[in-house]
Tab-separated table of C-alpha atoms (C1' of nucleotides) in Angstrom:
chain	number	residue	atom	x	y	z
A	1	UNK	CA	27.411	22.804	-55.236
A	2	UNK	CA	30.982	23.021	-56.517
A	3	UNK	CA	29.832	22.862	-60.117
A	4	UNK	CA	27.411	25.716	-60.703
A	5	UNK	CA	27.646	25.351	-64.463
A	6	UNK	CA	28.297	28.845	-65.776
A	7	UNK	CA	27.990	29.027	-69.528
A	8	UNK	CA	30.436	31.641	-70.893
A	9	UNK	CA	28.991	34.978	-72.025
A	10	UNK	CA	28.541	35.620	-75.701
A	11	UNK	CA	31.448	37.701	-76.966
A	12	UNK	CA	29.399	40.865	-77.571
A	13	UNK	CA	27.734	40.502	-74.189
A	14	UNK	CA	31.111	40.326	-72.515
A	15	UNK	CA	32.220	43.524	-74.225
A	16	UNK	CA	29.010	45.267	-73.262
A	17	UNK	CA	29.428	44.311	-69.652
A	18	UNK	CA	32.893	45.781	-69.581
A	19	UNK	CA	31.899	49.005	-71.281
A	20	UNK	CA	29.046	49.191	-68.789
A	21	UNK	CA	31.225	49.098	-65.700
A	22	UNK	CA	33.604	51.619	-67.249
A	23	UNK	CA	30.744	53.952	-68.131
A	24	UNK	CA	29.281	53.609	-64.641
A	25	UNK	CA	32.661	54.428	-63.125
A	26	UNK	CA	32.857	57.617	-65.161
A	27	UNK	CA	29.258	58.585	-64.559
A	28	UNK	CA	29.461	58.026	-60.810
A	29	UNK	CA	32.741	59.903	-60.628
A	30	UNK	CA	31.242	62.933	-62.333
A	31	UNK	CA	27.748	63.055	-60.979
A	32	UNK	CA	27.734	60.835	-57.919
A	33	UNK	CA	25.809	57.608	-57.522
A	34	UNK	CA	22.520	59.393	-58.115
A	35	UNK	CA	22.941	59.638	-61.879
A	36	UNK	CA	19.992	57.915	-63.557
A	37	UNK	CA	20.404	54.463	-65.023
A	38	UNK	CA	19.378	55.872	-68.393
A	39	UNK	CA	22.406	58.112	-68.269
A	40	UNK	CA	24.737	55.224	-67.511
A	41	UNK	CA	23.181	53.226	-70.343
A	42	UNK	CA	23.547	56.138	-72.751
A	43	UNK	CA	27.221	56.545	-71.876
A	44	UNK	CA	27.844	52.856	-72.426
A	45	UNK	CA	25.921	52.911	-75.694
A	46	UNK	CA	23.451	50.255	-74.587
A	47	UNK	CA	19.823	50.172	-73.480
A	48	UNK	CA	18.811	50.076	-69.840
A	49	UNK	CA	17.635	46.518	-70.295
A	50	UNK	CA	21.215	45.454	-70.835
A	51	UNK	CA	22.234	46.860	-67.486
A	52	UNK	CA	19.558	44.863	-65.729
A	53	UNK	CA	20.557	41.619	-67.391
A	54	UNK	CA	24.056	42.038	-65.971
A	55	UNK	CA	23.100	43.558	-62.641
A	56	UNK	CA	19.779	42.678	-60.995
A	57	UNK	CA	19.518	46.114	-59.378
A	58	UNK	CA	21.321	49.431	-59.346
A	59	UNK	CA	22.999	48.552	-56.068
A	60	UNK	CA	24.719	45.632	-57.737
A	61	UNK	CA	26.159	47.883	-60.402
A	62	UNK	CA	27.318	50.262	-57.715
A	63	UNK	CA	28.926	47.349	-55.912
A	64	UNK	CA	30.786	46.304	-59.032
A	65	UNK	CA	32.178	49.792	-59.424
A	66	UNK	CA	33.080	49.913	-55.755
A	67	UNK	CA	35.003	46.683	-56.102
A	68	UNK	CA	37.127	48.372	-58.732
A	69	UNK	CA	37.818	51.315	-56.459
A	70	UNK	CA	38.772	48.992	-53.636
A	71	UNK	CA	41.411	47.447	-55.887
A	72	UNK	CA	43.071	50.805	-56.280
A	73	UNK	CA	42.900	51.599	-52.584
A	74	UNK	CA	44.413	48.250	-51.684
A	75	UNK	CA	47.256	48.990	-54.058
A	76	UNK	CA	47.880	52.296	-52.333
A	77	UNK	CA	47.814	50.621	-48.935
A	78	UNK	CA	50.399	48.096	-50.048
A	79	UNK	CA	52.614	50.831	-51.355
A	80	UNK	CA	52.297	52.646	-48.033
A	81	UNK	CA	53.181	49.531	-46.067
A	82	UNK	CA	56.283	49.040	-48.183
A	83	UNK	CA	57.815	52.225	-46.807
A	84	UNK	CA	60.110	51.870	-43.802
A	85	UNK	CA	58.975	55.115	-42.222
A	86	UNK	CA	55.538	54.219	-40.878
A	87	UNK	CA	54.406	57.829	-40.439
A	88	UNK	CA	55.400	58.584	-43.992
A	89	UNK	CA	53.371	55.564	-45.072
A	90	UNK	CA	50.368	56.777	-43.106
A	91	UNK	CA	50.666	60.192	-44.662
A	92	UNK	CA	51.080	58.783	-48.141
A	93	UNK	CA	48.000	56.646	-47.796
A	94	UNK	CA	45.824	59.530	-46.663
A	95	UNK	CA	47.188	61.805	-49.334
A	96	UNK	CA	46.686	59.375	-52.211
A	97	UNK	CA	43.418	57.881	-51.086
A	98	UNK	CA	41.927	61.333	-50.666
A	99	UNK	CA	43.268	62.317	-54.036
A	100	UNK	CA	41.186	59.471	-55.410
A	101	UNK	CA	38.166	60.724	-53.524
A	102	UNK	CA	38.716	64.224	-54.847
A	103	UNK	CA	38.594	62.941	-58.386
A	104	UNK	CA	35.607	60.717	-57.835
A	105	UNK	CA	32.466	62.157	-56.405
A	106	UNK	CA	30.733	58.821	-56.332
A	107	UNK	CA	33.494	57.211	-54.305
A	108	UNK	CA	32.765	59.347	-51.271
A	109	UNK	CA	29.070	58.498	-51.388
A	110	UNK	CA	29.873	54.861	-51.991
A	111	UNK	CA	32.029	54.608	-48.917
A	112	UNK	CA	29.705	56.787	-46.911
A	113	UNK	CA	26.583	54.738	-47.608
A	114	UNK	CA	27.977	51.275	-48.238
A	115	UNK	CA	31.639	50.400	-48.059
A	116	UNK	CA	31.177	48.562	-44.837
A	117	UNK	CA	31.138	44.995	-46.074
A	118	UNK	CA	33.497	44.180	-48.898
A	119	UNK	CA	35.756	47.171	-48.323
A	120	UNK	CA	36.311	46.504	-44.642
A	121	UNK	CA	37.123	42.892	-45.322
A	122	UNK	CA	39.825	43.629	-47.860
A	123	UNK	CA	41.227	46.897	-46.572
A	124	UNK	CA	40.703	46.560	-42.848
A	125	UNK	CA	43.650	44.276	-42.020
A	126	UNK	CA	46.040	46.357	-44.080
A	127	UNK	CA	44.854	49.575	-42.482
A	128	UNK	CA	45.198	48.106	-39.004
A	129	UNK	CA	48.764	47.164	-39.792
A	130	UNK	CA	49.494	50.648	-41.138
A	131	UNK	CA	48.170	52.230	-37.975
A	132	UNK	CA	49.713	49.998	-35.340
A	133	UNK	CA	53.038	50.175	-37.133
A	134	UNK	CA	52.988	53.973	-36.984
A	135	UNK	CA	52.070	53.825	-33.322
A	136	UNK	CA	54.851	51.376	-32.520
A	137	UNK	CA	57.304	53.752	-34.122
A	138	UNK	CA	55.934	56.458	-31.830
A	139	UNK	CA	54.749	58.681	-34.656
A	140	UNK	CA	50.969	58.377	-34.422
A	141	UNK	CA	48.814	59.174	-31.381
A	142	UNK	CA	48.365	55.980	-29.376
A	143	UNK	CA	44.637	56.660	-28.921
A	144	UNK	CA	43.931	56.618	-32.652
A	145	UNK	CA	41.697	53.659	-33.480
A	146	UNK	CA	41.307	51.892	-36.789
A	147	UNK	CA	37.664	52.963	-36.937
A	148	UNK	CA	38.795	56.565	-36.687
A	149	UNK	CA	40.081	56.240	-40.208
A	150	UNK	CA	36.485	56.377	-41.339
A	151	UNK	CA	36.007	59.646	-39.519
A	152	UNK	CA	39.063	61.035	-41.246
A	153	UNK	CA	37.695	60.063	-44.648
A	154	UNK	CA	34.245	61.334	-43.814
A	155	UNK	CA	35.440	64.721	-42.730
A	156	UNK	CA	37.969	65.135	-45.504
A	157	UNK	CA	35.416	63.935	-48.049
A	158	UNK	CA	32.986	66.611	-46.941
A	159	UNK	CA	35.656	69.269	-47.219
A	160	UNK	CA	36.698	68.065	-50.655
A	161	UNK	CA	33.129	68.153	-51.877
A	162	UNK	CA	32.722	71.717	-50.714
A	163	UNK	CA	36.057	73.070	-51.847
A	164	UNK	CA	38.536	70.679	-53.487
A	165	UNK	CA	41.301	73.258	-53.463
A	166	UNK	CA	41.522	73.226	-49.682
A	167	UNK	CA	42.165	69.501	-49.499
A	168	UNK	CA	45.905	69.656	-48.839
A	169	UNK	CA	45.560	72.287	-46.185
A	170	UNK	CA	42.875	70.364	-44.372
A	171	UNK	CA	44.756	67.085	-44.515
A	172	UNK	CA	47.837	68.818	-43.169
A	173	UNK	CA	45.745	70.140	-40.298
A	174	UNK	CA	44.393	66.705	-39.510
A	175	UNK	CA	47.793	65.069	-39.683
A	176	UNK	CA	49.145	67.739	-37.387
A	177	UNK	CA	46.514	66.868	-34.845
A	178	UNK	CA	47.170	63.152	-35.230
A	179	UNK	CA	50.891	63.258	-34.662
A	180	UNK	CA	51.989	61.705	-31.378
A	181	UNK	CA	53.261	63.794	-28.489
A	182	UNK	CA	51.198	67.005	-28.458
B	1	UNK	CA	4.817	101.324	-52.314
B	2	UNK	CA	5.207	101.998	-48.593
B	3	UNK	CA	1.709	100.818	-47.893
B	4	UNK	CA	1.464	97.232	-49.123
B	5	UNK	CA	-1.758	96.735	-47.211
B	6	UNK	CA	-1.325	93.431	-45.420
B	7	UNK	CA	-4.625	92.177	-44.071
B	8	UNK	CA	-4.042	90.232	-40.819
B	9	UNK	CA	-4.339	86.463	-40.944
B	10	UNK	CA	-7.436	84.800	-39.650
B	11	UNK	CA	-6.801	83.528	-36.127
B	12	UNK	CA	-6.905	79.836	-37.054
B	13	UNK	CA	-4.666	80.477	-40.034
B	14	UNK	CA	-2.126	82.147	-37.816
B	15	UNK	CA	-2.111	79.173	-35.457
B	16	UNK	CA	-1.744	76.768	-38.371
B	17	UNK	CA	1.203	78.688	-39.728
B	18	UNK	CA	2.971	78.488	-36.399
B	19	UNK	CA	2.306	74.806	-35.927
B	20	UNK	CA	3.561	74.321	-39.461
B	21	UNK	CA	6.962	75.895	-38.879
B	22	UNK	CA	7.322	73.981	-35.628
B	23	UNK	CA	6.416	70.703	-37.324
B	24	UNK	CA	8.828	71.412	-40.162
B	25	UNK	CA	11.604	72.142	-37.687
B	26	UNK	CA	11.016	68.798	-35.996
B	27	UNK	CA	10.667	66.886	-39.217
B	28	UNK	CA	13.798	68.387	-40.757
B	29	UNK	CA	15.731	67.803	-37.565
B	30	UNK	CA	14.825	64.138	-37.550
B	31	UNK	CA	14.872	63.200	-41.195
B	32	UNK	CA	16.732	65.972	-42.951
B	33	UNK	CA	15.274	68.397	-45.470
B	34	UNK	CA	14.261	65.550	-47.747
B	35	UNK	CA	11.229	64.527	-45.720
B	36	UNK	CA	8.154	64.728	-47.939
B	37	UNK	CA	5.772	67.640	-47.649
B	38	UNK	CA	3.000	65.176	-46.836
B	39	UNK	CA	4.944	64.152	-43.756
B	40	UNK	CA	5.364	67.736	-42.604
B	41	UNK	CA	1.654	68.346	-43.173
B	42	UNK	CA	0.738	65.214	-41.255
B	43	UNK	CA	2.876	66.237	-38.289
B	44	UNK	CA	1.296	69.678	-38.250
B	45	UNK	CA	-2.168	68.193	-38.525
B	46	UNK	CA	-3.018	70.073	-41.709
B	47	UNK	CA	-3.326	69.260	-45.400
B	48	UNK	CA	-0.542	69.909	-47.881
B	49	UNK	CA	-2.603	72.684	-49.420
B	50	UNK	CA	-2.226	74.687	-46.232
B	51	UNK	CA	1.538	74.560	-46.498
B	52	UNK	CA	1.432	75.944	-49.991
B	53	UNK	CA	-0.835	78.822	-49.032
B	54	UNK	CA	1.742	79.927	-46.472
B	55	UNK	CA	4.854	79.057	-48.448
B	56	UNK	CA	4.826	79.196	-52.260
B	57	UNK	CA	7.377	76.371	-52.503
B	58	UNK	CA	9.216	73.951	-50.261
B	59	UNK	CA	12.322	76.098	-50.384
B	60	UNK	CA	10.432	78.920	-48.716
B	61	UNK	CA	9.418	76.672	-45.854
B	62	UNK	CA	13.003	75.532	-45.511
B	63	UNK	CA	14.098	79.161	-45.444
B	64	UNK	CA	11.637	79.969	-42.683
B	65	UNK	CA	13.011	77.126	-40.605
B	66	UNK	CA	16.580	78.172	-41.387
B	67	UNK	CA	15.839	81.686	-40.189
B	68	UNK	CA	14.872	80.219	-36.854
B	69	UNK	CA	18.116	78.273	-36.647
B	70	UNK	CA	20.115	81.384	-37.504
B	71	UNK	CA	18.526	83.149	-34.550
B	72	UNK	CA	19.906	80.539	-32.227
B	73	UNK	CA	23.348	80.595	-33.797
B	74	UNK	CA	23.523	84.369	-33.571
B	75	UNK	CA	22.667	84.109	-29.878
B	76	UNK	CA	25.517	81.667	-29.386
B	77	UNK	CA	27.899	83.963	-31.251
B	78	UNK	CA	26.963	86.866	-29.035
B	79	UNK	CA	27.506	84.809	-25.945
B	80	UNK	CA	30.923	83.773	-27.261
B	81	UNK	CA	31.881	87.371	-27.984
B	82	UNK	CA	30.944	88.372	-24.459
B	83	UNK	CA	33.738	86.281	-23.013
B	84	UNK	CA	37.044	88.022	-22.336
B	85	UNK	CA	39.130	85.028	-23.332
B	86	UNK	CA	38.826	84.998	-27.129
B	87	UNK	CA	40.053	81.438	-27.531
B	88	UNK	CA	37.536	80.274	-24.982
B	89	UNK	CA	34.860	82.132	-26.954
B	90	UNK	CA	35.960	80.469	-30.179
B	91	UNK	CA	35.876	77.094	-28.506
B	92	UNK	CA	32.479	77.746	-26.968
B	93	UNK	CA	31.011	78.770	-30.290
B	94	UNK	CA	32.239	75.655	-32.072
B	95	UNK	CA	31.115	73.422	-29.247
B	96	UNK	CA	27.618	74.850	-28.983
B	97	UNK	CA	26.976	75.396	-32.666
B	98	UNK	CA	28.012	71.838	-33.425
B	99	UNK	CA	25.849	70.608	-30.611
B	100	UNK	CA	22.959	72.235	-32.447
B	101	UNK	CA	24.031	70.513	-35.644
B	102	UNK	CA	24.237	67.203	-33.865
B	103	UNK	CA	20.644	67.522	-32.759
B	104	UNK	CA	19.373	68.703	-36.109
B	105	UNK	CA	20.098	66.677	-39.170
B	106	UNK	CA	18.394	69.201	-41.410
B	107	UNK	CA	20.565	72.040	-40.154
B	108	UNK	CA	23.701	70.528	-41.652
B	109	UNK	CA	22.054	70.058	-45.034
B	110	UNK	CA	20.535	73.515	-44.825
B	111	UNK	CA	23.885	75.165	-44.282
B	112	UNK	CA	25.587	72.895	-46.754
B	113	UNK	CA	23.202	73.574	-49.621
B	114	UNK	CA	21.883	77.015	-48.812
B	115	UNK	CA	22.999	79.082	-45.865
B	116	UNK	CA	25.042	81.319	-48.049
B	117	UNK	CA	22.722	84.304	-48.302
B	118	UNK	CA	20.784	85.123	-45.179
B	119	UNK	CA	23.109	83.262	-42.847
B	120	UNK	CA	26.293	84.891	-44.072
B	121	UNK	CA	24.747	88.322	-43.813
B	122	UNK	CA	23.702	87.959	-40.199
B	123	UNK	CA	26.436	85.717	-38.828
B	124	UNK	CA	29.402	86.721	-40.962
B	125	UNK	CA	30.404	89.943	-39.203
B	126	UNK	CA	30.108	88.362	-35.775
B	127	UNK	CA	32.183	85.371	-36.829
B	128	UNK	CA	34.864	87.599	-38.311
B	129	UNK	CA	35.078	89.467	-35.050
B	130	UNK	CA	35.316	86.233	-33.078
B	131	UNK	CA	38.173	85.035	-35.249
B	132	UNK	CA	40.268	88.188	-35.503
B	133	UNK	CA	39.893	88.719	-31.777
B	134	UNK	CA	41.287	85.260	-31.075
B	135	UNK	CA	44.144	85.900	-33.481
B	136	UNK	CA	44.974	89.257	-31.884
B	137	UNK	CA	45.226	87.532	-28.546
B	138	UNK	CA	47.668	85.102	-30.146
B	139	UNK	CA	45.532	82.046	-29.511
B	140	UNK	CA	44.333	81.120	-33.016
B	141	UNK	CA	46.517	80.355	-36.034
B	142	UNK	CA	47.063	83.567	-37.968
B	143	UNK	CA	46.418	81.838	-41.279
B	144	UNK	CA	42.886	80.815	-40.329
B	145	UNK	CA	40.413	82.607	-42.586
B	146	UNK	CA	36.773	83.352	-41.900
B	147	UNK	CA	35.761	81.130	-44.812
B	148	UNK	CA	37.587	78.277	-43.135
B	149	UNK	CA	34.835	78.204	-40.582
B	150	UNK	CA	32.654	76.641	-43.241
B	151	UNK	CA	35.201	73.891	-43.719
B	152	UNK	CA	35.194	73.245	-40.001
B	153	UNK	CA	31.431	72.928	-39.961
B	154	UNK	CA	31.389	70.796	-43.087
B	155	UNK	CA	33.904	68.325	-41.764
B	156	UNK	CA	32.469	68.174	-38.271
B	157	UNK	CA	28.976	67.877	-39.691
B	158	UNK	CA	30.000	64.857	-41.719
B	159	UNK	CA	31.558	63.246	-38.683
B	160	UNK	CA	28.498	63.946	-36.569
B	161	UNK	CA	26.236	62.407	-39.160
B	162	UNK	CA	28.293	59.243	-39.233
B	163	UNK	CA	28.895	58.881	-35.518
B	164	UNK	CA	27.488	61.543	-33.192
B	165	UNK	CA	29.314	60.115	-30.203
B	166	UNK	CA	32.698	61.039	-31.607
B	167	UNK	CA	31.838	64.700	-31.935
B	168	UNK	CA	33.738	65.942	-28.889
B	169	UNK	CA	36.836	63.998	-29.735
B	170	UNK	CA	36.866	65.266	-33.293
B	171	UNK	CA	36.304	68.874	-32.285
B	172	UNK	CA	39.122	68.589	-29.781
B	173	UNK	CA	41.353	67.303	-32.551
B	174	UNK	CA	40.435	70.187	-34.821
B	175	UNK	CA	40.900	72.768	-32.102
B	176	UNK	CA	44.265	71.261	-31.325
B	177	UNK	CA	45.304	71.771	-34.912
B	178	UNK	CA	43.936	75.302	-34.980
B	179	UNK	CA	45.762	76.576	-31.913
B	180	UNK	CA	48.497	79.091	-32.694
B	181	UNK	CA	52.170	78.190	-32.391
B	182	UNK	CA	52.585	74.567	-33.536
C	1	DA	C1'	-28.035	84.612	-37.102
C	2	DG	C1'	-26.651	85.178	-41.800
C	3	DA	C1'	-23.635	86.624	-45.489
C	4	DT	C1'	-19.140	86.516	-47.181
C	5	DA	C1'	-14.721	85.563	-48.247
C	6	DA	C1'	-10.555	83.540	-46.127
C	7	DG	C1'	-8.931	79.237	-45.354
C	8	DC	C1'	-8.797	74.285	-45.647
C	9	DG	C1'	-8.150	69.190	-47.070
C	10	DG	C1'	-6.677	66.000	-50.003
C	11	DA	C1'	-7.403	63.957	-54.623
C	12	DA	C1'	-5.173	64.568	-58.838
C	13	DC	C1'	-1.316	66.049	-61.873
C	14	DG	C1'	3.380	66.166	-63.834
C	15	DA	C1'	8.183	65.053	-63.354
C	16	DT	C1'	11.691	61.839	-62.395
C	17	DA	C1'	13.391	57.654	-60.672
C	18	DG	C1'	14.199	52.370	-60.792
C	19	DT	C1'	12.665	48.254	-62.858
C	20	DT	C1'	10.192	44.931	-66.018
C	21	DC	C1'	8.844	42.978	-70.320
C	22	DC	C1'	8.683	41.453	-74.937
C	23	DG	C1'	9.339	41.514	-79.919
C	24	DC	C1'	13.442	41.975	-82.660
C	25	DT	C1'	18.567	41.200	-83.667
C	26	DT	C1'	22.608	38.589	-83.986
C	27	DA	C1'	26.467	35.503	-82.347
C	28	DT	C1'	27.304	30.775	-82.410
C	29	DG	C1'	27.662	25.733	-83.628
C	30	DG	C1'	26.664	22.315	-86.916
D	1	DC	C1'	24.041	29.105	-94.502
D	2	DC	C1'	20.396	27.906	-91.064
D	3	DA	C1'	18.367	27.141	-86.724
D	4	DT	C1'	18.428	28.467	-82.261
D	5	DA	C1'	18.663	30.698	-78.192
D	6	DA	C1'	21.321	34.412	-75.968
D	7	DG	C1'	21.188	39.065	-75.915
D	8	DC	C1'	19.358	43.589	-76.893
D	9	DG	C1'	16.637	48.162	-76.953
D	10	DG	C1'	13.536	51.019	-75.167
D	11	DA	C1'	8.570	51.677	-74.324
D	12	DA	C1'	5.840	51.069	-70.426
D	13	DC	C1'	4.919	50.273	-65.516
D	14	DT	C1'	5.388	51.574	-60.570
D	15	DA	C1'	6.638	54.451	-56.846
D	16	DT	C1'	7.742	58.798	-54.914
D	17	DC	C1'	7.953	63.673	-54.888
D	18	DG	C1'	6.567	68.606	-55.273
D	19	DT	C1'	2.825	71.229	-56.590
D	20	DT	C1'	-1.965	72.675	-58.127
D	21	DC	C1'	-6.858	72.972	-57.851
D	22	DC	C1'	-11.461	73.193	-56.315
D	23	DG	C1'	-15.542	72.123	-53.576
D	24	DC	C1'	-16.393	72.472	-48.767
D	25	DT	C1'	-15.789	74.543	-43.980
D	26	DT	C1'	-15.600	78.168	-40.759
D	27	DA	C1'	-13.926	82.676	-38.668
D	28	DT	C1'	-15.332	87.210	-38.858
D	29	DC	C1'	-18.303	91.244	-39.134
D	30	DT	C1'	-22.633	93.331	-39.075
DNA sequence: AGATAAGCGGAACGATAGTTCCGCTTATGG
DNA sequence: CCATAAGCGGAACTATCGTTCCGCTTATCT
């Protein structure tokens, strides 16, 4: 069991796999996760068959791309936690994470449909810390739950999809309503 | 031109048409506008051909159902405008309209994708009145625009779709942020 | 009741997806 | 440089839709 012998990929195969994930990231960002596999293959300069040798099904490719997005979100979370002012950290996280969503149409769908498993595991603890810290400092409403973060992203994501230019205004509105003490 | 002779429908055809719209309303409410035509036909107890004799394309059926939904929303708007307290009217409209959305999955998609033409024409003026009235009474933020109503519905719709039980809480949050004077 | 045309059901069609398969290409190790 | 197997491309298969078509049914009128 500890030695699942994993022969290394041929050099060209390795390169293809990388170009594939990059192409999928771009394609999903532009057109959402519903872009056809043929389109992803075309962008990567490979045939569809190559996709399926690396990823058994489309969902697996989507997962791989999601994993990449999670990396970036975790980085933002860590940056937010490094700030002394917890409210400022909370605000910074929302602002930057939603900026990512605004630039990546697929990301919203990814987190809306999936995003429960891997994402929660890696981001959940950090987010909980961000929230409770802001509440301890008396800046964030005490009745705000960690799960509510998903509602915030859902609602903001929908707004962004409809009219990206109103993102800042909407986020400001939400934050205003989330501040502690009326 | 003024006399486009319109022979009346055969009695059974008339009944079928009505059952069809009702079935479509149900089907869209449950499964969204993406339910197959076969499913709508099955629910109505007719063949797909019958749908296409009444509605040239699926979009036309969707429009017919949307028209019905608009009727209800207009009724709610009128009820809201009848109240003396403009803020209370605004609140009542949001509450009831979103309750409709919560019960009808298709409605959200309908308004998200379409809803621009017919809906705006019939509901727009009433909504504008509702808003400016609330602003004149000093209850609603002066910078709230009529178009922002769409953002409110978008965001709340997304929340409802994810977790219907958090609707009231989210609407309260939004309303809190929309109240005039901090 | 019988003639007639409006109306009907549902098989079949065309488009678009995701996925599979197999003959050819090419990186790799000796 | 050759043998070999890993890897590749993309045609073809399957499933799901919206939509069309046509032979049969039935409401309507005399």
